[in-house]
């Protein structure tokens, strides 16, 4: 199942641990029925979520959105930053609900330690296997728009320099570079604000 990848060993062990007594009855032959590799693990994960959760697609679509934003992020995101990037979640409670099924993939508490995918292989997998090209571009645009909103607030004086979100301060320039942002957008980084 793991193909020797320690991350997958951890994920499968966590999955079997959650099944409790049911996992004690599993035989090696039954385990071989699961697909191998990260792609197989993720297929089994989403299928098991559909079977065990009776909530409609809203909960899963929120989780998918948060997952895609985290896969597009270049570093940890605080609760406020994640909500700013996903305003459709609407509340901290909705964010927590979206993060709950992702707990085995995401580390951090969103306060002292920002949310981030627990392993770079997860980031690569979600970007390459789970997201379309247009989805990647849309998520990247969220980061650019967020950075532009922060710069605009700095320029008009509604945000003081000591309140600039850490993520924007550290990674907005990299997002511009990754997207070949226009020179005008890059020049905004060297204004007095």
PDB file of N, CA and C in Angstrom, residues 24 26 44 63 71-72 74-75 79 82-83 95 99 107 110 123 133 153 158 162-163 165 167 176 182 186:
ATOM      1  N   UNK A  24      -8.683  -5.040  13.269  1.00  0.00           N
ATOM      2  CA  UNK A  24      -8.089  -6.277  13.792  1.00  0.00           C
ATOM      3  C   UNK A  24      -8.521  -7.495  12.980  1.00  0.00           C
ATOM      4  N   UNK A  26      -8.919  -7.466   9.727  1.00  0.00           N
ATOM      5  CA  UNK A  26      -8.391  -7.397   8.368  1.00  0.00           C
ATOM      6  C   UNK A  26      -7.270  -8.411   8.165  1.00  0.00           C
ATOM      7  N   UNK A  44      -9.458   6.157  -1.770  1.00  0.00           N
ATOM      8  CA  UNK A  44     -10.114   5.447  -0.675  1.00  0.00           C
ATOM      9  C   UNK A  44     -10.583   6.440   0.384  1.00  0.00           C
ATOM     10  N   UNK A  63     -14.259  21.515   2.274  1.00  0.00           N
ATOM     11  CA  UNK A  63     -13.006  20.825   2.558  1.00  0.00           C
ATOM     12  C   UNK A  63     -12.110  20.822   1.320  1.00  0.00           C
ATOM     13  N   UNK A  71      -2.846  23.634  -0.783  1.00  0.00           N
ATOM     14  CA  UNK A  71      -1.933  23.075  -1.782  1.00  0.00           C
ATOM     15  C   UNK A  71      -1.314  24.170  -2.646  1.00  0.00           C
ATOM     16  N   UNK A  72      -1.977  25.305  -2.739  1.00  0.00           N
ATOM     17  CA  UNK A  72      -1.471  26.425  -3.538  1.00  0.00           C
ATOM     18  C   UNK A  72      -0.627  27.389  -2.715  1.00  0.00           C
ATOM     19  N   UNK A  74       2.313  28.871  -0.296  1.00  0.00           N
ATOM     20  CA  UNK A  74       3.765  28.714  -0.249  1.00  0.00           C
ATOM     21  C   UNK A  74       4.283  28.599   1.173  1.00  0.00           C
ATOM     22  N   UNK A  75       3.394  28.727   2.146  1.00  0.00           N
ATOM     23  CA  UNK A  75       3.763  28.644   3.554  1.00  0.00           C
ATOM     24  C   UNK A  75       2.517  28.551   4.405  1.00  0.00           C
ATOM     25  N   UNK A  79      -5.705  31.462  10.597  1.00  0.00           N
ATOM     26  CA  UNK A  79      -7.156  31.359  10.414  1.00  0.00           C
ATOM     27  C   UNK A  79      -7.678  32.546   9.618  1.00  0.00           C
ATOM     28  N   UNK A  82      -6.641  32.380   5.950  1.00  0.00           N
ATOM     29  CA  UNK A  82      -7.384  31.349   5.228  1.00  0.00           C
ATOM     30  C   UNK A  82      -8.816  31.799   4.968  1.00  0.00           C
ATOM     31  N   UNK A  83      -9.431  32.460   5.933  1.00  0.00           N
ATOM     32  CA  UNK A  83     -10.789  32.985   5.726  1.00  0.00           C
ATOM     33  C   UNK A  83     -10.799  34.107   4.690  1.00  0.00           C
ATOM     34  N   UNK A  95     -14.911  27.136   8.711  1.00  0.00           N
ATOM     35  CA  UNK A  95     -13.518  26.770   8.445  1.00  0.00           C
ATOM     36  C   UNK A  95     -13.136  25.538   9.263  1.00  0.00           C
ATOM     37  N   UNK A  99     -11.942  21.884   7.881  1.00  0.00           N
ATOM     38  CA  UNK A  99     -10.645  21.310   8.239  1.00  0.00           C
ATOM     39  C   UNK A  99     -10.760  19.952   8.925  1.00  0.00           C
ATOM     40  N   UNK A 107      -1.391  20.316   9.364  1.00  0.00           N
ATOM     41  CA  UNK A 107      -0.877  20.587  10.698  1.00  0.00           C
ATOM     42  C   UNK A 107      -1.039  22.066  10.986  1.00  0.00           C
ATOM     43  N   UNK A 110      -3.693  27.377  13.222  1.00  0.00           N
ATOM     44  CA  UNK A 110      -4.203  28.608  12.629  1.00  0.00           C
ATOM     45  C   UNK A 110      -3.955  29.836  13.480  1.00  0.00           C
ATOM     46  N   UNK A 123       1.217  18.230  -1.062  1.00  0.00           N
ATOM     47  CA  UNK A 123       1.051  19.444  -1.876  1.00  0.00           C
ATOM     48  C   UNK A 123       1.189  19.097  -3.359  1.00  0.00           C
ATOM     49  N   UNK A 133      -5.964  22.618 -14.339  1.00  0.00           N
ATOM     50  CA  UNK A 133      -5.136  23.788 -14.644  1.00  0.00           C
ATOM     51  C   UNK A 133      -5.896  25.076 -14.321  1.00  0.00           C
ATOM     52  N   UNK A 153      -4.881  48.608   1.059  1.00  0.00           N
ATOM     53  CA  UNK A 153      -5.189  49.094   2.409  1.00  0.00           C
ATOM     54  C   UNK A 153      -3.988  49.799   3.020  1.00  0.00           C
ATOM     55  N   UNK A 158      -5.625  52.509   5.701  1.00  0.00           N
ATOM     56  CA  UNK A 158      -6.583  51.774   6.546  1.00  0.00           C
ATOM     57  C   UNK A 158      -5.950  50.561   7.227  1.00  0.00           C
ATOM     58  N   UNK A 162       2.334  47.381  10.965  1.00  0.00           N
ATOM     59  CA  UNK A 162       2.500  46.323  11.955  1.00  0.00           C
ATOM     60  C   UNK A 162       1.355  45.309  11.939  1.00  0.00           C
ATOM     61  N   UNK A 163       0.320  45.547  11.137  1.00  0.00           N
ATOM     62  CA  UNK A 163      -0.832  44.644  11.045  1.00  0.00           C
ATOM     63  C   UNK A 163      -0.874  43.871   9.727  1.00  0.00           C
ATOM     64  N   UNK A 165      -0.633  40.999   7.314  1.00  0.00           N
ATOM     65  CA  UNK A 165      -0.599  39.549   7.547  1.00  0.00           C
ATOM     66  C   UNK A 165       0.764  38.959   7.175  1.00  0.00           C
ATOM     67  N   UNK A 167       1.636  36.104   6.052  1.00  0.00           N
ATOM     68  CA  UNK A 167       1.733  35.386   4.780  1.00  0.00           C
ATOM     69  C   UNK A 167       1.996  36.353   3.630  1.00  0.00           C
ATOM     70  N   UNK A 176       3.690  36.624  -7.051  1.00  0.00           N
ATOM     71  CA  UNK A 176       3.820  37.470  -8.250  1.00  0.00           C
ATOM     72  C   UNK A 176       4.846  36.884  -9.211  1.00  0.00           C
ATOM     73  N   UNK A 182       2.560  41.298 -13.605  1.00  0.00           N
ATOM     74  CA  UNK A 182       2.945  42.451 -14.413  1.00  0.00           C
ATOM     75  C   UNK A 182       3.930  43.331 -13.649  1.00  0.00           C
ATOM     76  N   UNK A 186       4.438  44.380  -9.489  1.00  0.00           N
ATOM     77  CA  UNK A 186       5.702  44.233  -8.749  1.00  0.00           C
ATOM     78  C   UNK A 186       6.189  45.578  -8.215  1.00  0.00           C
TER      79      UNK A 186
END
